[in-house]
Amino acid sequence: MKEDVRMLKDGIYGQFARIGKALSSPRRLELLDLLSQGPKSVETLSRETMMSVANVSQHLQTLLEARLVIFEKKGTYAIYRLSSSTTSRLLLLMQELAEELLAEVKQLREQFYRGELEAISLEGLQDRMQNEDVILIDVRPKEEYEYAHIPGAYSVPITELEQHLKQLPPEQKIVAYCRGRYCVYAAQAVDQLRSHGYQAVRLEEGIREWKVLSIPE
Amino acid sequence: MKEDVRMLKDGIYGQFARIGKALSSPRRLELLDLLSQGPKSVETLSRETMMSVANVSQHLQTLLEARLVIFEKKGTYAIYRLSSSTTSRLLLLMQELAEELLAEVKQLREQFYRGELEAISLEGLQDRMQNEDVILIDVRPKEEYEYAHIPGAYSVPITELEQHLKQLPPEQKIVAYCRGRYCVYAAQAVDQLRSHGYQAVRLEEGIREWKVLSIPE
DNA sequence: CCATTATTCAATTGATTTATTGAATTAAAG
DNA sequence: CTTTAATTCAATAAATCAATTGAATAATGG
């Protein structure tokens, strides 16, 4: 009887470990992070992560086996997506825990933003959207904006920011966001905007955090 | 510049993977689950999991390196505990995701409770505590009860249930809980109580879920 | 039907992980 | 100081994992 319980426990933790194993590789964590911003092809994931297509494909097979992703074929393209939004929440919590426990994460964050960690939070954004004439811009690739974005945001992919500057009055106050706490697009956008004299600030979080907190507009 | 960002990304995901690697072993997941019920010695963990002391110690070193646990010496005993309650939340979310994605988990749950999955939830418990004359009993080891328990619960460790029966009127309605969705103590207690004619039912969740939901008494 | 494009598969190599066994270490008791 | 108890360490063997390379497959376009 006690052996029965032991076997059941071993079985159930073996299943839980399927999720854990999928999350044990830095490469797969990055792939999952990218996919939580929207569905993507193998080729797109390869380009974004600078991994070979074969390597991306292998890691995606591992994620498929753990049921964390699903895919559909569109022509020769295999479009992968997360199978559950719970995976996004799990990734966020994992990152929160890593920030809490690992000093190295803090150090790397400072390198991400070269000492200039100043940003506003989602609560601060809400204040400003209600009380000030600010524009919120989403500097991720357009496809990710189209998949999901913070309500009230305009899509200005970082690669197109320069062209968009002409359309903004110089006194316009701007908040820029991208994929979240470990993406540099928003910081780069703020640098660029400030160099043209705009009052710009970075939003710390992205659409995933917005969804979890469910802050209404 | 693009290489800089790539190195930063590799670095940050390498750090996140430290957490993922710690969670990739079924053994370590069980150890973390036990520790989220309260601090324990290596010897206690070895007995509960039926792993050798040396193996438990090795896995604990791995968890130490990932900063998921801390320990203090008490005489010859090393008492290990979780370093953050965020780890409990992460484990719960991981289990929730596994239940959602993996059919094998559903099958194993049915084997846990031999087809009799009937239980009440925390909401149902709250109703009954307010509207009926039910007793809530915690059938985990006494040490875990002392560390944390659902308010209003009495400690009746499963090994002492038989002796406690004398003190309960036969018409007493009883709700029993243990460590959560993957623990059999509550189901065993309910079987035993019912065989003595009591009206008993199992609570699905444990103290961890209660804390996350923060349902006040 | 052939060429192209995107993706997956298979084999290989080197690195990492896991459990065991016996030794070593740490702390307390006598 | 010696013995005991609890824990950790080190070495080993077997299994698993990850990236690369080249081949194979799948789907489309001409």
PDB file of N, CA, C and O in Angstrom, chain A residues 73-142:
ATOM      1  N   LYS A  73       0.646  24.515 -39.908  1.00  0.00           N
ATOM      2  CA  LYS A  73       1.396  24.773 -41.118  1.00  0.00           C
ATOM      3  C   LYS A  73       0.664  25.819 -41.941  1.00  0.00           C
ATOM      4  O   LYS A  73      -0.550  25.785 -42.095  1.00  0.00           O
ATOM      5  N   LYS A  74       1.418  26.788 -42.446  1.00  0.00           N
ATOM      6  CA  LYS A  74       0.881  27.771 -43.381  1.00  0.00           C
ATOM      7  C   LYS A  74       1.833  27.793 -44.557  1.00  0.00           C
ATOM      8  O   LYS A  74       2.849  28.505 -44.527  1.00  0.00           O
ATOM      9  N   GLY A  75       1.502  27.008 -45.578  1.00  0.00           N
ATOM     10  CA  GLY A  75       2.427  26.848 -46.676  1.00  0.00           C
ATOM     11  C   GLY A  75       3.616  26.052 -46.168  1.00  0.00           C
ATOM     12  O   GLY A  75       3.462  25.052 -45.463  1.00  0.00           O
ATOM     13  N   THR A  76       4.819  26.506 -46.455  1.00  0.00           N
ATOM     14  CA  THR A  76       6.004  25.816 -45.944  1.00  0.00           C
ATOM     15  C   THR A  76       6.320  26.254 -44.520  1.00  0.00           C
ATOM     16  O   THR A  76       7.175  25.678 -43.871  1.00  0.00           O
ATOM     17  N   TYR A  77       5.614  27.287 -44.032  1.00  0.00           N
ATOM     18  CA  TYR A  77       5.879  27.809 -42.690  1.00  0.00           C
ATOM     19  C   TYR A  77       5.162  26.991 -41.622  1.00  0.00           C
ATOM     20  O   TYR A  77       3.976  26.701 -41.765  1.00  0.00           O
ATOM     21  N   ALA A  78       5.885  26.643 -40.566  1.00  0.00           N
ATOM     22  CA  ALA A  78       5.275  26.079 -39.357  1.00  0.00           C
ATOM     23  C   ALA A  78       5.187  27.213 -38.351  1.00  0.00           C
ATOM     24  O   ALA A  78       6.210  27.718 -37.885  1.00  0.00           O
ATOM     25  N   ILE A  79       3.963  27.623 -38.032  1.00  0.00           N
ATOM     26  CA  ILE A  79       3.755  28.722 -37.086  1.00  0.00           C
ATOM     27  C   ILE A  79       3.525  28.137 -35.701  1.00  0.00           C
ATOM     28  O   ILE A  79       2.520  27.467 -35.457  1.00  0.00           O
ATOM     29  N   TYR A  80       4.460  28.424 -34.793  1.00  0.00           N
ATOM     30  CA  TYR A  80       4.369  27.908 -33.434  1.00  0.00           C
ATOM     31  C   TYR A  80       3.725  28.939 -32.526  1.00  0.00           C
ATOM     32  O   TYR A  80       3.887  30.152 -32.719  1.00  0.00           O
ATOM     33  N   ARG A  81       3.002  28.436 -31.533  1.00  0.00           N
ATOM     34  CA  ARG A  81       2.419  29.332 -30.520  1.00  0.00           C
ATOM     35  C   ARG A  81       2.368  28.615 -29.179  1.00  0.00           C
ATOM     36  O   ARG A  81       2.481  27.394 -29.120  1.00  0.00           O
ATOM     37  N   LEU A  82       2.206  29.377 -28.112  1.00  0.00           N
ATOM     38  CA  LEU A  82       2.043  28.764 -26.791  1.00  0.00           C
ATOM     39  C   LEU A  82       0.702  28.064 -26.739  1.00  0.00           C
ATOM     40  O   LEU A  82      -0.293  28.556 -27.287  1.00  0.00           O
ATOM     41  N   SER A  83       0.654  26.911 -26.085  1.00  0.00           N
ATOM     42  CA  SER A  83      -0.606  26.173 -26.007  1.00  0.00           C
ATOM     43  C   SER A  83      -1.504  26.710 -24.902  1.00  0.00           C
ATOM     44  O   SER A  83      -2.687  26.411 -24.875  1.00  0.00           O
ATOM     45  N   SER A  84      -0.949  27.487 -23.983  1.00  0.00           N
ATOM     46  CA  SER A  84      -1.742  27.997 -22.873  1.00  0.00           C
ATOM     47  C   SER A  84      -1.172  29.308 -22.376  1.00  0.00           C
ATOM     48  O   SER A  84       0.048  29.473 -22.293  1.00  0.00           O
ATOM     49  N   SER A  85      -2.059  30.243 -22.004  1.00  0.00           N
ATOM     50  CA  SER A  85      -1.575  31.498 -21.448  1.00  0.00           C
ATOM     51  C   SER A  85      -1.002  31.305 -20.045  1.00  0.00           C
ATOM     52  O   SER A  85      -0.309  32.187 -19.530  1.00  0.00           O
ATOM     53  N   THR A  86      -1.293  30.151 -19.450  1.00  0.00           N
ATOM     54  CA  THR A  86      -0.700  29.868 -18.135  1.00  0.00           C
ATOM     55  C   THR A  86       0.821  29.802 -18.237  1.00  0.00           C
ATOM     56  O   THR A  86       1.522  30.126 -17.289  1.00  0.00           O
ATOM     57  N   THR A  87       1.317  29.418 -19.408  1.00  0.00           N
ATOM     58  CA  THR A  87       2.767  29.374 -19.607  1.00  0.00           C
ATOM     59  C   THR A  87       3.376  30.768 -19.483  1.00  0.00           C
ATOM     60  O   THR A  87       4.445  30.932 -18.893  1.00  0.00           O
ATOM     61  N   SER A  88       2.704  31.774 -20.020  1.00  0.00           N
ATOM     62  CA  SER A  88       3.178  33.150 -19.859  1.00  0.00           C
ATOM     63  C   SER A  88       3.278  33.531 -18.395  1.00  0.00           C
ATOM     64  O   SER A  88       4.255  34.137 -17.959  1.00  0.00           O
ATOM     65  N   ARG A  89       2.228  33.200 -17.659  1.00  0.00           N
ATOM     66  CA  ARG A  89       2.223  33.518 -16.228  1.00  0.00           C
ATOM     67  C   ARG A  89       3.356  32.796 -15.514  1.00  0.00           C
ATOM     68  O   ARG A  89       4.015  33.365 -14.640  1.00  0.00           O
ATOM     69  N   LEU A  90       3.603  31.546 -15.903  1.00  0.00           N
ATOM     70  CA  LEU A  90       4.674  30.761 -15.273  1.00  0.00           C
ATOM     71  C   LEU A  90       6.031  31.393 -15.567  1.00  0.00           C
ATOM     72  O   LEU A  90       6.873  31.518 -14.680  1.00  0.00           O
ATOM     73  N   LEU A  91       6.240  31.816 -16.805  1.00  0.00           N
ATOM     74  CA  LEU A  91       7.513  32.453 -17.164  1.00  0.00           C
ATOM     75  C   LEU A  91       7.716  33.733 -16.366  1.00  0.00           C
ATOM     76  O   LEU A  91       8.818  34.011 -15.880  1.00  0.00           O
ATOM     77  N   LEU A  92       6.658  34.535 -16.230  1.00  0.00           N
ATOM     78  CA  LEU A  92       6.758  35.778 -15.471  1.00  0.00           C
ATOM     79  C   LEU A  92       7.115  35.500 -14.013  1.00  0.00           C
ATOM     80  O   LEU A  92       7.946  36.200 -13.424  1.00  0.00           O
ATOM     81  N   LEU A  93       6.485  34.473 -13.444  1.00  0.00           N
ATOM     82  CA  LEU A  93       6.745  34.164 -12.048  1.00  0.00           C
ATOM     83  C   LEU A  93       8.165  33.633 -11.867  1.00  0.00           C
ATOM     84  O   LEU A  93       8.840  33.948 -10.886  1.00  0.00           O
ATOM     85  N   MET A  94       8.619  32.860 -12.824  1.00  0.00           N
ATOM     86  CA  MET A  94       9.982  32.346 -12.794  1.00  0.00           C
ATOM     87  C   MET A  94      10.983  33.503 -12.836  1.00  0.00           C
ATOM     88  O   MET A  94      11.983  33.490 -12.123  1.00  0.00           O
ATOM     89  N   GLN A  95      10.694  34.483 -13.659  1.00  0.00           N
ATOM     90  CA  GLN A  95      11.591  35.634 -13.772  1.00  0.00           C
ATOM     91  C   GLN A  95      11.536  36.474 -12.503  1.00  0.00           C
ATOM     92  O   GLN A  95      12.557  36.979 -12.032  1.00  0.00           O
ATOM     93  N   GLU A  96      10.340  36.608 -11.943  1.00  0.00           N
ATOM     94  CA  GLU A  96      10.187  37.331 -10.670  1.00  0.00           C
ATOM     95  C   GLU A  96      11.005  36.650  -9.584  1.00  0.00           C
ATOM     96  O   GLU A  96      11.718  37.303  -8.816  1.00  0.00           O
ATOM     97  N   LEU A  97      10.925  35.311  -9.545  1.00  0.00           N
ATOM     98  CA  LEU A  97      11.655  34.569  -8.525  1.00  0.00           C
ATOM     99  C   LEU A  97      13.162  34.693  -8.744  1.00  0.00           C
ATOM    100  O   LEU A  97      13.923  34.898  -7.798  1.00  0.00           O
ATOM    101  N   ALA A  98      13.591  34.611  -9.994  1.00  0.00           N
ATOM    102  CA  ALA A  98      15.011  34.747 -10.300  1.00  0.00           C
ATOM    103  C   ALA A  98      15.515  36.130  -9.884  1.00  0.00           C
ATOM    104  O   ALA A  98      16.619  36.269  -9.330  1.00  0.00           O
ATOM    105  N   GLU A  99      14.715  37.166 -10.116  1.00  0.00           N
ATOM    106  CA  GLU A  99      15.118  38.527  -9.696  1.00  0.00           C
ATOM    107  C   GLU A  99      15.228  38.621  -8.195  1.00  0.00           C
ATOM    108  O   GLU A  99      16.085  39.320  -7.661  1.00  0.00           O
ATOM    109  N   GLU A 100      14.344  37.911  -7.492  1.00  0.00           N
ATOM    110  CA  GLU A 100      14.311  37.964  -6.038  1.00  0.00           C
ATOM    111  C   GLU A 100      15.508  37.235  -5.436  1.00  0.00           C
ATOM    112  O   GLU A 100      16.089  37.686  -4.450  1.00  0.00           O
ATOM    113  N   LEU A 101      15.885  36.094  -6.057  1.00  0.00           N
ATOM    114  CA  LEU A 101      16.870  35.205  -5.434  1.00  0.00           C
ATOM    115  C   LEU A 101      18.292  35.394  -5.943  1.00  0.00           C
ATOM    116  O   LEU A 101      19.247  35.150  -5.212  1.00  0.00           O
ATOM    117  N   LEU A 102      18.443  35.768  -7.205  1.00  0.00           N
ATOM    118  CA  LEU A 102      19.757  35.705  -7.829  1.00  0.00           C
ATOM    119  C   LEU A 102      20.335  37.095  -8.051  1.00  0.00           C
ATOM    120  O   LEU A 102      19.840  37.857  -8.886  1.00  0.00           O
ATOM    121  N   ALA A 103      21.400  37.407  -7.315  1.00  0.00           N
ATOM    122  CA  ALA A 103      22.043  38.719  -7.445  1.00  0.00           C
ATOM    123  C   ALA A 103      22.520  38.960  -8.871  1.00  0.00           C
ATOM    124  O   ALA A 103      22.542  40.097  -9.350  1.00  0.00           O
ATOM    125  N   GLU A 104      22.898  37.876  -9.563  1.00  0.00           N
ATOM    126  CA  GLU A 104      23.398  38.020 -10.921  1.00  0.00           C
ATOM    127  C   GLU A 104      22.344  38.625 -11.849  1.00  0.00           C
ATOM    128  O   GLU A 104      22.676  39.314 -12.822  1.00  0.00           O
ATOM    129  N   VAL A 105      21.077  38.367 -11.545  1.00  0.00           N
ATOM    130  CA  VAL A 105      20.012  38.907 -12.391  1.00  0.00           C
ATOM    131  C   VAL A 105      19.962  40.433 -12.253  1.00  0.00           C
ATOM    132  O   VAL A 105      19.817  41.148 -13.253  1.00  0.00           O
ATOM    133  N   LYS A 106      20.112  40.902 -11.029  1.00  0.00           N
ATOM    134  CA  LYS A 106      20.139  42.355 -10.816  1.00  0.00           C
ATOM    135  C   LYS A 106      21.284  42.998 -11.586  1.00  0.00           C
ATOM    136  O   LYS A 106      21.136  44.039 -12.213  1.00  0.00           O
ATOM    137  N   GLN A 107      22.446  42.357 -11.508  1.00  0.00           N
ATOM    138  CA  GLN A 107      23.617  42.886 -12.202  1.00  0.00           C
ATOM    139  C   GLN A 107      23.383  42.943 -13.705  1.00  0.00           C
ATOM    140  O   GLN A 107      23.742  43.918 -14.373  1.00  0.00           O
ATOM    141  N   LEU A 108      22.769  41.877 -14.233  1.00  0.00           N
ATOM    142  CA  LEU A 108      22.520  41.855 -15.672  1.00  0.00           C
ATOM    143  C   LEU A 108      21.500  42.902 -16.075  1.00  0.00           C
ATOM    144  O   LEU A 108      21.604  43.510 -17.148  1.00  0.00           O
ATOM    145  N   ARG A 109      20.506  43.131 -15.238  1.00  0.00           N
ATOM    146  CA  ARG A 109      19.524  44.167 -15.539  1.00  0.00           C
ATOM    147  C   ARG A 109      20.195  45.529 -15.652  1.00  0.00           C
ATOM    148  O   ARG A 109      19.865  46.329 -16.515  1.00  0.00           O
ATOM    149  N   GLU A 110      21.149  45.775 -14.762  1.00  0.00           N
ATOM    150  CA  GLU A 110      21.855  47.058 -14.816  1.00  0.00           C
ATOM    151  C   GLU A 110      22.652  47.177 -16.106  1.00  0.00           C
ATOM    152  O   GLU A 110      22.756  48.259 -16.689  1.00  0.00           O
ATOM    153  N   GLN A 111      23.199  46.056 -16.566  1.00  0.00           N
ATOM    154  CA  GLN A 111      23.904  46.071 -17.853  1.00  0.00           C
ATOM    155  C   GLN A 111      22.932  46.268 -19.003  1.00  0.00           C
ATOM    156  O   GLN A 111      23.260  46.918 -19.993  1.00  0.00           O
ATOM    157  N   PHE A 112      21.732  45.704 -18.893  1.00  0.00           N
ATOM    158  CA  PHE A 112      20.714  45.914 -19.914  1.00  0.00           C
ATOM    159  C   PHE A 112      20.469  47.401 -20.105  1.00  0.00           C
ATOM    160  O   PHE A 112      20.349  47.891 -21.208  1.00  0.00           O
ATOM    161  N   TYR A 113      20.357  48.118 -18.991  1.00  0.00           N
ATOM    162  CA  TYR A 113      19.973  49.529 -19.060  1.00  0.00           C
ATOM    163  C   TYR A 113      21.102  50.463 -18.681  1.00  0.00           C
ATOM    164  O   TYR A 113      20.887  51.646 -18.440  1.00  0.00           O
ATOM    165  N   ARG A 114      22.330  49.932 -18.688  1.00  0.00           N
ATOM    166  CA  ARG A 114      23.550  50.715 -18.444  1.00  0.00           C
ATOM    167  C   ARG A 114      23.361  51.731 -17.333  1.00  0.00           C
ATOM    168  O   ARG A 114      23.628  52.913 -17.476  1.00  0.00           O
ATOM    169  N   GLY A 115      22.885  51.215 -16.200  1.00  0.00           N
ATOM    170  CA  GLY A 115      22.764  52.057 -15.028  1.00  0.00           C
ATOM    171  C   GLY A 115      21.512  52.906 -15.023  1.00  0.00           C
ATOM    172  O   GLY A 115      21.070  53.359 -13.978  1.00  0.00           O
ATOM    173  N   GLU A 116      20.933  53.142 -16.183  1.00  0.00           N
ATOM    174  CA  GLU A 116      19.741  53.989 -16.226  1.00  0.00           C
ATOM    175  C   GLU A 116      18.498  53.125 -16.202  1.00  0.00           C
ATOM    176  O   GLU A 116      17.892  52.839 -17.241  1.00  0.00           O
ATOM    177  N   LEU A 117      18.166  52.713 -15.009  1.00  0.00           N
ATOM    178  CA  LEU A 117      17.036  51.798 -14.854  1.00  0.00           C
ATOM    179  C   LEU A 117      15.704  52.524 -14.774  1.00  0.00           C
ATOM    180  O   LEU A 117      14.667  51.905 -14.692  1.00  0.00           O
ATOM    181  N   GLU A 118      15.719  53.851 -14.816  1.00  0.00           N
ATOM    182  CA  GLU A 118      14.493  54.625 -14.606  1.00  0.00           C
ATOM    183  C   GLU A 118      13.421  54.228 -15.609  1.00  0.00           C
ATOM    184  O   GLU A 118      13.645  54.213 -16.816  1.00  0.00           O
ATOM    185  N   ALA A 119      12.291  53.881 -15.082  1.00  0.00           N
ATOM    186  CA  ALA A 119      11.148  53.548 -15.926  1.00  0.00           C
ATOM    187  C   ALA A 119       9.906  53.753 -15.090  1.00  0.00           C
ATOM    188  O   ALA A 119       9.981  53.902 -13.877  1.00  0.00           O
ATOM    189  N   ILE A 120       8.759  53.803 -15.748  1.00  0.00           N
ATOM    190  CA  ILE A 120       7.525  53.855 -14.978  1.00  0.00           C
ATOM    191  C   ILE A 120       6.872  52.488 -15.015  1.00  0.00           C
ATOM    192  O   ILE A 120       7.157  51.662 -15.884  1.00  0.00           O
ATOM    193  N   SER A 121       5.996  52.271 -14.043  1.00  0.00           N
ATOM    194  CA  SER A 121       5.303  50.993 -13.955  1.00  0.00           C
ATOM    195  C   SER A 121       3.938  51.135 -14.617  1.00  0.00           C
ATOM    196  O   SER A 121       3.526  52.226 -15.031  1.00  0.00           O
ATOM    197  N   LEU A 122       3.228  50.055 -14.672  1.00  0.00           N
ATOM    198  CA  LEU A 122       1.876  50.065 -15.256  1.00  0.00           C
ATOM    199  C   LEU A 122       0.946  51.006 -14.498  1.00  0.00           C
ATOM    200  O   LEU A 122       0.103  51.685 -15.102  1.00  0.00           O
ATOM    201  N   GLU A 123       1.126  51.063 -13.166  1.00  0.00           N
ATOM    202  CA  GLU A 123       0.292  51.988 -12.394  1.00  0.00           C
ATOM    203  C   GLU A 123       0.623  53.432 -12.792  1.00  0.00           C
ATOM    204  O   GLU A 123      -0.263  54.263 -12.981  1.00  0.00           O
ATOM    205  N   GLY A 124       1.908  53.724 -12.898  1.00  0.00           N
ATOM    206  CA  GLY A 124       2.333  55.051 -13.301  1.00  0.00           C
ATOM    207  C   GLY A 124       1.831  55.404 -14.691  1.00  0.00           C
ATOM    208  O   GLY A 124       1.463  56.548 -14.955  1.00  0.00           O
ATOM    209  N   LEU A 125       1.805  54.403 -15.559  1.00  0.00           N
ATOM    210  CA  LEU A 125       1.283  54.630 -16.905  1.00  0.00           C
ATOM    211  C   LEU A 125      -0.185  55.024 -16.845  1.00  0.00           C
ATOM    212  O   LEU A 125      -0.630  55.966 -17.504  1.00  0.00           O
ATOM    213  N   GLN A 126      -0.932  54.303 -16.038  1.00  0.00           N
ATOM    214  CA  GLN A 126      -2.367  54.576 -15.919  1.00  0.00           C
ATOM    215  C   GLN A 126      -2.602  56.016 -15.465  1.00  0.00           C
ATOM    216  O   GLN A 126      -3.446  56.725 -16.022  1.00  0.00           O
ATOM    217  N   ASP A 127      -1.834  56.458 -14.470  1.00  0.00           N
ATOM    218  CA  ASP A 127      -1.927  57.844 -14.007  1.00  0.00           C
ATOM    219  C   ASP A 127      -1.729  58.809 -15.157  1.00  0.00           C
ATOM    220  O   ASP A 127      -2.524  59.712 -15.392  1.00  0.00           O
ATOM    221  N   ARG A 128      -0.602  58.584 -15.858  1.00  0.00           N
ATOM    222  CA  ARG A 128      -0.248  59.525 -16.912  1.00  0.00           C
ATOM    223  C   ARG A 128      -1.255  59.504 -18.060  1.00  0.00           C
ATOM    224  O   ARG A 128      -1.544  60.532 -18.658  1.00  0.00           O
ATOM    225  N   MET A 129      -1.773  58.341 -18.398  1.00  0.00           N
ATOM    226  CA  MET A 129      -2.738  58.264 -19.500  1.00  0.00           C
ATOM    227  C   MET A 129      -3.998  59.041 -19.146  1.00  0.00           C
ATOM    228  O   MET A 129      -4.681  59.588 -20.023  1.00  0.00           O
ATOM    229  N   GLN A 130      -4.316  59.080 -17.842  1.00  0.00           N
ATOM    230  CA  GLN A 130      -5.548  59.761 -17.438  1.00  0.00           C
ATOM    231  C   GLN A 130      -5.324  61.244 -17.209  1.00  0.00           C
ATOM    232  O   GLN A 130      -6.223  62.051 -17.456  1.00  0.00           O
ATOM    233  N   ASN A 131      -4.163  61.619 -16.718  1.00  0.00           N
ATOM    234  CA  ASN A 131      -3.963  62.998 -16.248  1.00  0.00           C
ATOM    235  C   ASN A 131      -3.096  63.845 -17.158  1.00  0.00           C
ATOM    236  O   ASN A 131      -3.012  65.050 -16.985  1.00  0.00           O
ATOM    237  N   GLU A 132      -2.397  63.232 -18.072  1.00  0.00           N
ATOM    238  CA  GLU A 132      -1.503  63.997 -18.926  1.00  0.00           C
ATOM    239  C   GLU A 132      -1.730  63.642 -20.386  1.00  0.00           C
ATOM    240  O   GLU A 132      -2.348  62.633 -20.710  1.00  0.00           O
ATOM    241  N   ASP A 133      -1.202  64.502 -21.255  1.00  0.00           N
ATOM    242  CA  ASP A 133      -1.333  64.255 -22.688  1.00  0.00           C
ATOM    243  C   ASP A 133      -0.123  63.459 -23.165  1.00  0.00           C
ATOM    244  O   ASP A 133       0.760  64.012 -23.823  1.00  0.00           O
ATOM    245  N   VAL A 134      -0.074  62.204 -22.784  1.00  0.00           N
ATOM    246  CA  VAL A 134       1.050  61.368 -23.229  1.00  0.00           C
ATOM    247  C   VAL A 134       0.584  60.407 -24.309  1.00  0.00           C
ATOM    248  O   VAL A 134      -0.583  60.022 -24.386  1.00  0.00           O
ATOM    249  N   ILE A 135       1.546  60.034 -25.141  1.00  0.00           N
ATOM    250  CA  ILE A 135       1.313  58.997 -26.152  1.00  0.00           C
ATOM    251  C   ILE A 135       2.062  57.740 -25.730  1.00  0.00           C
ATOM    252  O   ILE A 135       3.218  57.818 -25.288  1.00  0.00           O
ATOM    253  N   LEU A 136       1.377  56.611 -25.853  1.00  0.00           N
ATOM    254  CA  LEU A 136       2.006  55.329 -25.518  1.00  0.00           C
ATOM    255  C   LEU A 136       2.379  54.652 -26.822  1.00  0.00           C
ATOM    256  O   LEU A 136       1.516  54.464 -27.692  1.00  0.00           O
ATOM    257  N   ILE A 137       3.652  54.330 -27.010  1.00  0.00           N
ATOM    258  CA  ILE A 137       4.060  53.637 -28.233  1.00  0.00           C
ATOM    259  C   ILE A 137       4.635  52.255 -27.931  1.00  0.00           C
ATOM    260  O   ILE A 137       5.344  52.056 -26.950  1.00  0.00           O
ATOM    261  N   ASP A 138       4.275  51.332 -28.816  1.00  0.00           N
ATOM    262  CA  ASP A 138       4.696  49.937 -28.731  1.00  0.00           C
ATOM    263  C   ASP A 138       5.782  49.761 -29.785  1.00  0.00           C
ATOM    264  O   ASP A 138       5.504  49.874 -30.977  1.00  0.00           O
ATOM    265  N   VAL A 139       7.033  49.525 -29.332  1.00  0.00           N
ATOM    266  CA  VAL A 139       8.143  49.507 -30.293  1.00  0.00           C
ATOM    267  C   VAL A 139       8.563  48.088 -30.682  1.00  0.00           C
ATOM    268  O   VAL A 139       9.638  47.882 -31.239  1.00  0.00           O
ATOM    269  N   ARG A 140       7.680  47.118 -30.416  1.00  0.00           N
ATOM    270  CA  ARG A 140       7.947  45.741 -30.875  1.00  0.00           C
ATOM    271  C   ARG A 140       7.642  45.625 -32.367  1.00  0.00           C
ATOM    272  O   ARG A 140       7.025  46.507 -32.959  1.00  0.00           O
ATOM    273  N   PRO A 141       8.037  44.511 -32.967  1.00  0.00           N
ATOM    274  CA  PRO A 141       7.646  44.282 -34.370  1.00  0.00           C
ATOM    275  C   PRO A 141       6.131  44.339 -34.515  1.00  0.00           C
ATOM    276  O   PRO A 141       5.384  43.949 -33.603  1.00  0.00           O
ATOM    277  N   LYS A 142       5.709  44.812 -35.655  1.00  0.00           N
ATOM    278  CA  LYS A 142       4.281  45.047 -35.890  1.00  0.00           C
ATOM    279  C   LYS A 142       3.429  43.798 -35.636  1.00  0.00           C
ATOM    280  O   LYS A 142       2.305  43.900 -35.135  1.00  0.00           O
TER     281      LYS A 142
END
